[in-house]
XYZ file of C-alpha atoms in Angstrom:
609
model
C -58.509 227.000 -85.815
C -61.822 229.038 -87.217
C -59.412 231.093 -88.904
C -57.343 228.528 -90.446
C -60.594 226.796 -92.064
C -61.666 230.566 -93.221
C -58.408 231.878 -94.889
C -55.984 229.004 -95.307
C -57.468 226.101 -96.514
C -53.924 224.204 -97.107
C -52.582 222.176 -93.976
C -50.386 224.186 -91.405
C -46.833 223.213 -90.788
C -46.959 220.738 -87.768
C -46.328 221.898 -84.272
C -43.263 220.725 -82.386
C -43.647 217.455 -80.931
C -44.773 217.849 -76.945
C -42.203 216.232 -74.600
C -42.890 212.692 -73.392
C -44.427 213.479 -70.282
C -46.917 215.743 -71.739
C -47.921 213.269 -74.407
C -48.420 210.769 -71.841
C -51.304 212.353 -70.240
C -52.458 214.742 -72.970
C -51.573 217.847 -70.915
C -49.387 220.765 -72.271
C -46.446 222.088 -69.818
C -46.718 225.238 -68.186
C -46.087 228.143 -70.228
C -46.896 226.081 -73.689
C -50.155 226.558 -75.535
C -51.969 223.288 -75.666
C -52.220 221.748 -79.249
C -54.197 218.518 -80.687
C -52.467 215.460 -80.541
C -50.506 215.091 -83.948
C -51.815 211.501 -84.301
C -55.269 212.464 -85.238
C -55.805 213.707 -88.673
C -57.198 217.415 -88.991
C -60.794 217.600 -89.940
C -59.983 219.656 -92.810
C -57.881 216.886 -94.172
C -60.027 213.702 -93.352
C -61.285 211.738 -96.240
C -64.944 212.000 -96.787
C -66.917 208.947 -94.861
C -68.361 206.663 -97.081
C -71.937 205.678 -97.021
C -72.439 201.939 -95.966
C -73.127 199.793 -98.572
C -75.604 196.794 -98.404
C -73.870 193.588 -98.439
C -74.069 192.079 -102.166
C -75.814 189.010 -102.354
C -73.676 186.026 -103.844
C -74.791 185.318 -107.513
C -76.582 181.753 -107.382
C -76.280 178.839 -110.079
C -79.038 176.673 -110.409
C -78.454 172.998 -111.349
C -81.517 171.061 -112.935
C -80.917 167.055 -113.164
C -83.449 165.802 -115.687
C -82.169 162.272 -115.746
C -79.100 160.390 -114.373
C -80.077 160.273 -110.764
C -81.383 157.304 -109.179
C -80.640 155.396 -112.470
C -78.141 154.553 -115.157
C -78.721 156.213 -118.266
C -80.976 159.023 -119.515
C -78.170 161.554 -118.469
C -79.147 165.086 -118.634
C -78.216 168.087 -116.889
C -79.442 172.041 -117.183
C -77.268 174.677 -115.792
C -78.640 178.662 -115.321
C -76.997 181.414 -114.008
C -77.981 184.988 -114.766
C -80.755 184.243 -117.222
C -78.811 182.149 -119.309
C -78.960 178.320 -119.507
C -76.754 175.392 -120.971
C -77.504 171.740 -121.129
C -74.889 168.726 -120.669
C -75.722 165.662 -122.060
C -79.201 164.228 -123.437
C -79.114 160.423 -123.344
C -81.715 157.686 -123.029
C -82.066 154.488 -121.039
C -83.172 151.062 -122.288
C -86.566 149.626 -120.736
C -86.993 147.431 -118.119
C -88.737 144.157 -118.478
C -91.910 145.451 -117.065
C -92.178 148.003 -119.879
C -94.007 145.556 -122.470
C -93.340 147.043 -126.081
C -91.334 150.123 -125.129
C -88.179 150.819 -127.444
C -86.316 153.188 -125.030
C -86.769 156.051 -122.359
C -85.989 159.453 -122.830
C -86.107 162.581 -120.282
C -89.103 164.954 -120.253
C -88.060 167.864 -121.912
C -91.052 170.053 -120.728
C -88.510 172.458 -118.550
C -86.243 172.570 -121.417
C -88.954 173.322 -123.815
C -90.331 176.216 -121.553
C -86.910 177.961 -121.374
C -85.680 177.603 -124.683
C -84.988 181.021 -125.303
C -82.510 181.076 -122.631
C -80.687 178.019 -123.650
C -77.208 178.817 -125.198
C -76.160 175.159 -126.311
C -76.127 171.638 -125.742
C -72.745 169.967 -124.729
C -71.992 166.463 -124.892
C -69.374 164.661 -122.856
C -69.148 161.456 -125.185
C -70.862 159.357 -127.389
C -72.437 156.706 -125.738
C -76.447 156.170 -125.793
C -76.979 157.113 -122.276
C -75.629 160.573 -123.360
C -76.758 161.163 -126.559
C -79.594 158.782 -127.299
C -82.429 161.538 -126.851
C -80.927 164.157 -129.034
C -83.168 163.705 -132.012
C -86.081 163.824 -129.810
C -85.025 166.843 -128.241
C -84.001 168.824 -131.588
C -87.508 167.883 -132.989
C -88.929 170.245 -130.273
C -86.403 173.001 -130.079
C -83.449 174.079 -132.120
C -79.878 174.084 -130.661
C -76.157 174.380 -131.444
C -74.367 170.986 -130.241
C -71.050 171.217 -128.886
C -68.845 167.952 -128.860
C -65.580 166.456 -129.740
C -64.983 165.389 -133.543
C -66.025 161.469 -132.871
C -69.043 162.640 -130.494
C -70.257 164.853 -133.301
C -69.763 162.102 -135.987
C -71.802 159.631 -133.806
C -74.739 162.354 -133.206
C -74.788 163.142 -136.785
C -75.215 159.392 -137.829
C -78.343 159.376 -135.634
C -80.011 162.654 -136.523
C -79.698 161.416 -140.381
C -82.114 158.745 -139.520
C -84.704 161.667 -138.265
C -83.713 164.150 -141.118
C -82.201 166.410 -138.791
C -78.622 166.126 -139.562
C -78.513 169.000 -142.210
C -80.815 171.370 -139.851
C -78.398 171.310 -136.997
C -75.495 173.172 -136.070
C -72.435 171.061 -134.550
C -69.480 172.909 -133.100
C -66.145 170.692 -132.539
C -64.647 171.418 -129.362
C -61.204 170.405 -128.403
C -59.905 169.787 -124.872
C -58.333 172.968 -123.276
C -60.051 175.358 -125.765
C -62.851 177.545 -123.843
C -66.212 178.069 -125.359
C -68.319 181.165 -124.249
C -72.117 180.568 -124.042
C -73.592 183.523 -122.203
C -72.387 183.981 -118.891
C -70.597 180.707 -119.197
C -67.517 179.729 -120.221
C -66.646 176.005 -120.632
C -63.428 174.552 -120.672
C -63.330 170.534 -122.092
C -61.132 168.326 -120.250
C -59.653 165.094 -121.704
C -60.584 161.910 -119.735
C -60.594 158.078 -120.461
C -63.459 156.294 -121.225
C -64.284 153.225 -123.020
C -64.797 155.483 -125.952
C -62.356 157.915 -127.706
C -62.892 161.607 -127.401
C -64.492 161.757 -123.911
C -64.363 164.709 -122.165
C -65.135 166.497 -118.620
C -66.228 170.118 -118.417
C -65.269 172.901 -116.136
C -68.242 175.160 -116.165
C -66.933 178.853 -115.142
C -69.812 181.276 -114.235
C -70.234 184.354 -111.927
C -71.326 181.966 -109.196
C -68.080 179.910 -109.254
C -66.695 176.909 -111.433
C -68.416 173.617 -111.559
C -66.826 170.585 -112.967
C -68.951 167.683 -114.368
C -66.958 164.613 -115.001
C -69.149 162.845 -117.299
C -68.045 159.069 -117.413
C -64.465 158.819 -116.783
C -62.044 156.505 -115.326
C -58.171 157.036 -115.050
C -56.245 154.357 -117.150
C -52.197 155.047 -116.999
C -51.871 152.532 -119.992
C -54.664 153.656 -122.379
C -54.915 152.439 -125.572
C -55.193 155.883 -127.647
C -55.675 159.576 -126.390
C -53.596 159.896 -123.545
C -54.085 159.745 -119.741
C -56.866 161.490 -118.181
C -55.917 165.354 -117.854
C -55.016 165.377 -114.381
C -52.957 168.459 -114.462
C -55.864 170.556 -115.498
C -57.977 169.239 -113.071
C -55.545 170.154 -110.661
C -55.106 173.451 -111.620
C -58.935 174.095 -111.111
C -58.707 172.734 -107.853
C -55.863 175.029 -106.909
C -58.021 178.037 -107.950
C -61.286 176.699 -106.362
C -64.064 174.625 -107.474
C -67.343 175.602 -106.509
C -68.772 172.255 -106.947
C -67.915 168.872 -108.365
C -70.401 166.443 -109.971
C -68.740 162.904 -110.333
C -69.620 159.935 -111.959
C -70.826 157.024 -109.435
C -71.146 154.055 -111.510
C -68.445 151.948 -109.776
C -68.788 153.701 -106.450
C -69.156 150.238 -104.683
C -66.172 148.928 -106.221
C -62.854 149.307 -104.362
C -59.393 149.966 -105.930
C -59.047 151.004 -109.625
C -60.552 149.904 -112.577
C -58.492 147.812 -114.953
C -56.643 149.096 -118.140
C -58.105 148.345 -121.652
C -54.930 146.656 -122.146
C -56.005 143.645 -120.052
C -58.801 143.072 -122.453
C -56.150 142.721 -125.269
C -54.407 140.270 -123.459
C -57.602 138.378 -122.707
C -59.051 137.949 -126.014
C -55.755 137.258 -127.688
C -55.441 134.182 -125.513
C -59.031 133.163 -126.517
C -58.143 133.645 -130.177
C -55.614 130.732 -129.547
C -58.300 128.588 -127.867
C -60.462 129.183 -131.049
C -57.697 128.291 -133.542
C -59.936 125.763 -135.344
C -63.318 127.763 -134.823
C -65.347 130.817 -136.337
C -65.014 133.381 -133.522
C -68.165 135.875 -133.486
C -67.373 138.761 -130.677
C -70.360 140.888 -129.421
C -69.822 144.288 -128.017
C -70.853 148.011 -127.815
C -70.934 149.480 -131.589
C -69.486 152.527 -129.991
C -66.859 150.942 -128.371
C -64.162 151.935 -130.982
C -61.284 151.003 -128.761
C -62.519 147.314 -128.117
C -63.409 147.096 -132.035
C -59.939 148.096 -132.959
C -58.256 145.579 -130.711
C -60.534 143.023 -132.076
C -59.211 144.024 -135.764
C -55.783 144.055 -134.686
C -55.903 140.629 -133.270
C -57.552 139.359 -136.166
C -54.688 140.626 -138.548
C -52.410 138.813 -136.482
C -54.158 135.698 -136.574
C -54.678 136.051 -140.509
C -58.641 136.140 -140.235
C -60.924 138.270 -142.258
C -63.284 140.518 -140.113
C -66.863 141.296 -140.811
C -69.572 143.397 -138.808
C -73.169 142.732 -138.311
C -75.856 145.175 -136.826
C -76.625 148.386 -138.476
C -75.108 150.447 -135.575
C -72.137 148.507 -135.982
C -71.510 148.787 -139.741
C -72.397 152.805 -139.187
C -70.053 153.386 -136.415
C -67.296 151.517 -137.472
C -67.567 153.152 -141.301
C -67.836 156.696 -139.487
C -64.898 155.787 -137.162
C -62.683 154.879 -140.345
C -63.678 157.965 -142.058
C -62.773 160.189 -138.914
C -59.161 158.509 -138.571
C -60.381 156.734 -135.140
C -60.366 153.506 -136.486
C -57.598 151.561 -138.953
C -58.514 148.493 -140.904
C -55.700 147.145 -143.037
C -56.679 146.985 -146.785
C -58.107 143.135 -147.628
C -59.164 142.710 -144.175
C -62.885 143.804 -144.328
C -65.607 141.425 -145.907
C -69.159 141.799 -145.819
C -71.480 139.700 -143.521
C -72.812 138.028 -147.030
C -69.189 136.749 -147.665
C -68.679 134.991 -144.387
C -69.686 131.613 -145.750
C -66.688 132.002 -148.850
C -64.103 131.397 -146.234
C -63.277 128.516 -143.593
C -64.558 129.359 -140.149
C -60.813 129.016 -138.869
C -60.230 132.437 -141.170
C -63.044 134.770 -140.129
C -64.036 136.876 -137.216
C -67.661 138.404 -137.190
C -67.920 141.525 -134.940
C -71.738 142.130 -133.751
C -74.151 144.119 -131.771
C -76.298 142.191 -129.109
C -73.763 142.363 -126.034
C -76.792 143.571 -123.879
C -79.454 140.950 -124.993
C -81.371 143.743 -127.318
C -84.450 141.567 -129.041
C -83.782 142.805 -132.544
C -79.847 142.581 -132.432
C -77.757 140.769 -134.447
C -76.714 138.245 -131.781
C -80.133 137.687 -130.422
C -81.396 136.803 -134.093
C -78.426 134.453 -134.161
C -79.454 132.793 -131.173
C -83.075 132.661 -132.355
C -81.964 131.408 -135.817
C -83.558 134.174 -137.341
C -80.528 135.945 -138.691
C -80.526 135.864 -142.402
C -76.549 135.361 -143.104
C -75.763 133.559 -140.060
C -76.286 130.268 -138.789
C -74.704 129.323 -135.185
C -73.451 125.973 -134.757
C -71.046 123.642 -132.887
C -68.273 125.043 -134.931
C -68.552 128.784 -133.514
C -66.601 130.378 -130.577
C -68.900 133.439 -129.179
C -67.384 136.132 -126.943
C -69.559 138.485 -125.240
C -67.049 141.617 -124.569
C -69.262 143.670 -122.290
C -71.045 143.545 -119.057
C -74.950 143.405 -118.785
C -76.253 146.928 -117.896
C -78.552 146.454 -114.916
C -82.034 145.321 -116.053
C -80.335 143.632 -118.875
C -79.354 140.343 -117.031
C -82.015 138.519 -118.016
C -81.708 139.199 -121.587
C -78.171 138.303 -122.101
C -78.665 135.194 -120.025
C -81.654 133.868 -122.564
C -79.185 134.648 -125.357
C -76.123 132.877 -123.967
C -78.527 129.687 -123.351
C -79.948 129.904 -126.868
C -76.294 129.985 -128.195
C -75.174 127.002 -125.985
C -78.360 125.226 -127.126
C -77.345 125.510 -130.789
C -73.925 123.814 -129.713
C -71.695 127.170 -129.729
C -68.921 127.824 -126.944
C -70.118 130.682 -125.178
C -67.552 132.970 -123.127
C -68.641 136.099 -121.092
C -67.288 138.726 -118.764
C -67.622 136.458 -115.649
C -65.706 133.600 -117.141
C -62.906 135.232 -118.693
C -60.854 138.714 -118.677
C -63.049 139.931 -122.004
C -64.221 142.782 -120.762
C -63.080 146.033 -118.250
C -65.468 148.777 -116.973
C -65.131 152.353 -118.458
C -66.082 154.052 -115.001
C -63.866 154.989 -112.065
C -63.755 152.726 -109.171
C -63.286 154.401 -105.390
C -59.763 155.159 -105.639
C -60.175 156.945 -108.865
C -63.348 158.727 -107.461
C -61.084 159.710 -104.462
C -58.288 160.982 -106.668
C -60.579 163.289 -108.646
C -62.317 164.478 -105.389
C -58.770 165.071 -104.030
C -57.440 167.123 -107.148
C -60.540 169.377 -107.764
C -60.844 170.212 -103.844
C -64.802 171.045 -104.453
C -66.703 173.300 -101.802
C -69.931 171.286 -102.810
C -70.305 167.656 -103.968
C -73.217 166.095 -105.955
C -72.730 162.391 -106.612
C -74.462 161.890 -110.495
C -75.002 158.859 -112.917
C -76.086 156.190 -110.848
C -78.688 154.202 -108.951
C -79.271 155.629 -105.281
C -77.033 153.117 -103.626
C -74.232 154.211 -105.682
C -74.780 157.682 -105.066
C -75.051 157.001 -101.526
C -71.822 155.097 -101.553
C -69.933 158.024 -103.615
C -71.268 160.438 -101.010
C -69.926 158.411 -98.282
C -66.531 158.436 -99.899
C -66.378 162.168 -100.297
C -66.954 162.737 -96.683
C -64.315 159.915 -95.507
C -62.091 162.851 -97.490
C -63.124 165.463 -95.297
C -66.020 167.226 -97.371
C -68.524 168.198 -94.952
C -71.936 166.218 -95.023
C -73.663 169.460 -95.137
C -71.809 170.356 -98.446
C -72.572 166.921 -99.947
C -76.183 166.589 -101.639
C -77.775 163.236 -103.279
C -80.271 165.153 -105.477
C -83.239 163.450 -107.551
C -83.912 164.083 -111.026
C -86.143 167.303 -111.177
C -84.596 168.885 -108.348
C -83.550 172.504 -108.593
C -80.203 172.880 -106.613
C -78.989 176.195 -105.928
C -75.210 177.112 -105.141
C -73.431 180.145 -104.280
C -70.261 180.781 -102.506
C -72.392 181.213 -99.257
C -74.906 178.183 -99.494
C -76.139 175.258 -101.105
C -79.866 174.837 -100.903
C -82.857 173.489 -102.901
C -85.304 175.285 -104.511
C -88.705 174.494 -106.206
C -88.345 171.323 -108.467
C -89.078 171.555 -111.871
C -90.613 169.133 -114.278
C -88.563 165.907 -114.836
C -89.737 162.022 -115.368
C -89.585 159.546 -117.998
C -91.063 159.649 -121.448
C -91.756 156.249 -123.419
C -90.774 155.661 -127.093
C -92.792 152.959 -128.866
C -92.140 152.837 -132.471
C -93.065 156.367 -133.826
C -94.774 157.165 -130.685
C -93.281 159.540 -128.268
C -94.975 159.727 -124.956
C -98.180 158.462 -126.069
C -97.330 155.134 -123.781
C -97.830 156.147 -120.367
C -98.576 154.099 -116.983
C -102.172 153.202 -117.856
C -100.815 151.611 -121.274
C -98.428 149.554 -119.591
C -100.582 147.982 -117.090
C -102.927 146.877 -119.745
C -99.991 145.507 -121.727
C -98.973 143.563 -118.463
C -102.527 142.502 -118.160
C -102.746 141.273 -121.355
C -99.346 139.257 -121.088
C -100.542 137.596 -117.794
C -104.219 136.272 -118.402
C -104.967 137.287 -121.753
C -108.428 138.881 -123.530
C -111.855 138.061 -123.962
C -114.111 140.184 -126.397
C -117.745 140.430 -126.400
C -119.490 141.143 -129.355
C -123.122 141.838 -129.634
C -125.762 143.670 -131.869
C -128.385 145.585 -129.956
C -131.399 147.351 -130.917
C -130.678 150.943 -130.096
C -134.266 151.511 -128.768
C -135.268 148.826 -126.774
C -131.711 147.317 -125.960
C -132.717 143.571 -126.974
C -130.104 141.324 -128.297
C -130.448 140.895 -132.200
C -127.169 139.171 -132.860
C -124.832 137.077 -130.565
C -123.170 137.513 -128.124
C -120.109 136.201 -129.509
C -116.830 135.579 -127.314
C -113.386 135.572 -128.658
C -110.548 135.072 -126.603
C -106.813 135.394 -127.284
C -104.062 134.597 -124.829
C -106.662 133.105 -122.129
C -107.516 129.608 -122.817
C -107.336 127.047 -125.517
C -110.933 127.249 -126.886
C -111.483 123.652 -128.073
C -110.396 122.102 -124.865
C -112.299 124.540 -122.720
C -115.692 124.459 -124.696
C -117.967 124.021 -121.104
C -116.065 127.235 -119.921
C -116.900 129.258 -122.931
C -120.535 127.885 -123.326
C -120.981 129.041 -119.776
C -119.573 132.414 -120.322
C -121.681 132.928 -123.202
C -124.761 132.080 -121.099
C -123.398 134.547 -118.487
C -123.356 137.219 -120.991
C -126.857 136.704 -122.427
C -128.164 136.953 -118.874
C -126.291 140.033 -118.072
C -128.039 141.552 -121.203
C -131.455 140.387 -120.492
C -131.430 141.755 -117.035
C -130.231 145.364 -118.659
C -133.390 145.113 -120.939
C -135.848 144.251 -118.088
C -134.392 146.984 -116.107
C -134.777 149.268 -118.713
C -131.052 150.451 -118.741
C -130.237 152.259 -121.721
C -126.787 153.946 -120.809
C -124.398 151.506 -123.069
C -121.567 152.367 -120.510
C -123.666 150.929 -117.763
C -124.411 148.031 -119.787
C -121.070 147.110 -120.665
C -120.005 147.585 -117.011
C -122.747 144.981 -115.954
C -121.379 142.056 -118.635
C -117.843 142.764 -117.701
C -118.499 142.608 -113.988
C -120.687 139.424 -114.272
C -118.257 137.692 -116.856
C -115.321 138.638 -114.763
C -116.738 137.079 -111.663
C -117.648 133.855 -113.318
C -114.315 133.261 -114.947
C -112.343 134.144 -111.729
C -114.600 131.616 -110.134
C -113.720 128.836 -112.474
C -110.335 129.685 -113.649
C -108.629 131.820 -110.599
C -107.587 134.149 -113.748
C -108.689 137.638 -114.601
C -108.440 138.321 -118.196
C -109.145 141.657 -119.929
C -112.803 142.023 -120.874
C -113.653 144.005 -123.659
C -117.374 144.349 -124.496
C -118.436 145.747 -128.048
C -122.073 146.585 -128.385
C -123.202 147.590 -132.038
C -126.367 149.722 -131.744
C -129.033 149.235 -134.832
């Protein structure tokens, strides 16, 4: 054997097979040379043994929701893998009744700005405000290419023109089934039904696996246009393997299927017949191109002219016509200034204000402050939208105002004039069944809706350990091996008030709430800077507190309290003006509460001479 190793490096011919008996016990019969068992490879023909490699860790992907969880609106999600980032959606939410004077609420962009060099692009699922409304504010901070379908890009451009950003932003129009390469991500848009054309979901492929984010969707088997949600592509991804699904939870509490948009057409047609001799005013979302087109078609059938009121309604319909998403027959469209030139039964006015927005066209009609439209008994008003959570009181206020003016008002709870654009439970189940995700994250909804959607997923067999109800600012880390939470990132709400972005915080809102409840009392006095003696005043001015002429004794007493407090400060040699103001404020506050059980905001102003 040693010789073979030295002089004959090639393998020898195999020795004759040993008898079965010998093979059984491994011994050679008498008179024969013992040989090695032929089943063992000779050492000179063995492959070199490979060094054992350590198991390579699975590539993770990080998901950072910056909005849209625990709330309806403000949708924004950041994905990160191998040092690359992409953003999906950048929306706003309307303020609630406690946010006095606030126009809108947008996500906190701190985390995005800190990582701006990693971000490859901003992808938009569709053109509703809760998905595009914050884009101008983000692009004021960082420059990003924006990816969206044709209509979505058109709606965003309209918004950016108001901020002077349209010419400075790169837009990339995307088409369903055509993939986009963004760093280590490959993104495929997938057509879905929603209440606006050109809505898509995104299949986001990365080294960690494929994630599907549905955006807002429903499954309408008889849509007005654009075809049914692309179930076959979703199924293909499910067959290949989906790491995680992030799915719309808005209607997670509603059983069954969402009604088709065709149902609205039938409902509104019957209302047109009821309003045969009246002027029709219909309020709906300016971005609901399908709904507006239905109204135009019904108006043409009924021989009526159509006018639009509200800046966003005028802009969006003009853009939709330009891009070919809306068709208005020649001679049908008139301006709102021309309404009174036609008999009431020959016109339809399509307006904004379905959510009770204070400055919307419908709100101005209800308060008799609309310059061109005066509502009265000859008007038939249809509100073709559901109130967004938090807007119910505003909508009710407008409905009451219109009814007091003598108009007949129809809204969703009375008639089939609106259907949701979001999937109900059975559609959510179908999405889960088709995509077969390993992990599931319910998104786009308040906590109760996220919770219900999670329970639906669990009922379909997804392990509860693979379902996560995240929060805004969560750092969700996914790999083929596990799902876990990392260190959270900065996320929150930034309030926009006029041109001010982020300069209204909780302290300002608290002061505004205080002023709205109990009013303001201002104390003005001129004092000697050296001695502290009062040279003029003190004078008291109140706003929103009491009617002074009917409460002169109260105000006289308040003035005496202030005078006494200032005199005590002089006697006690108090020269720190902040301390003086505090003493005056406390003394007057105690007096006013004792007399009225109210606590107005008290603002002392001391002018030194």
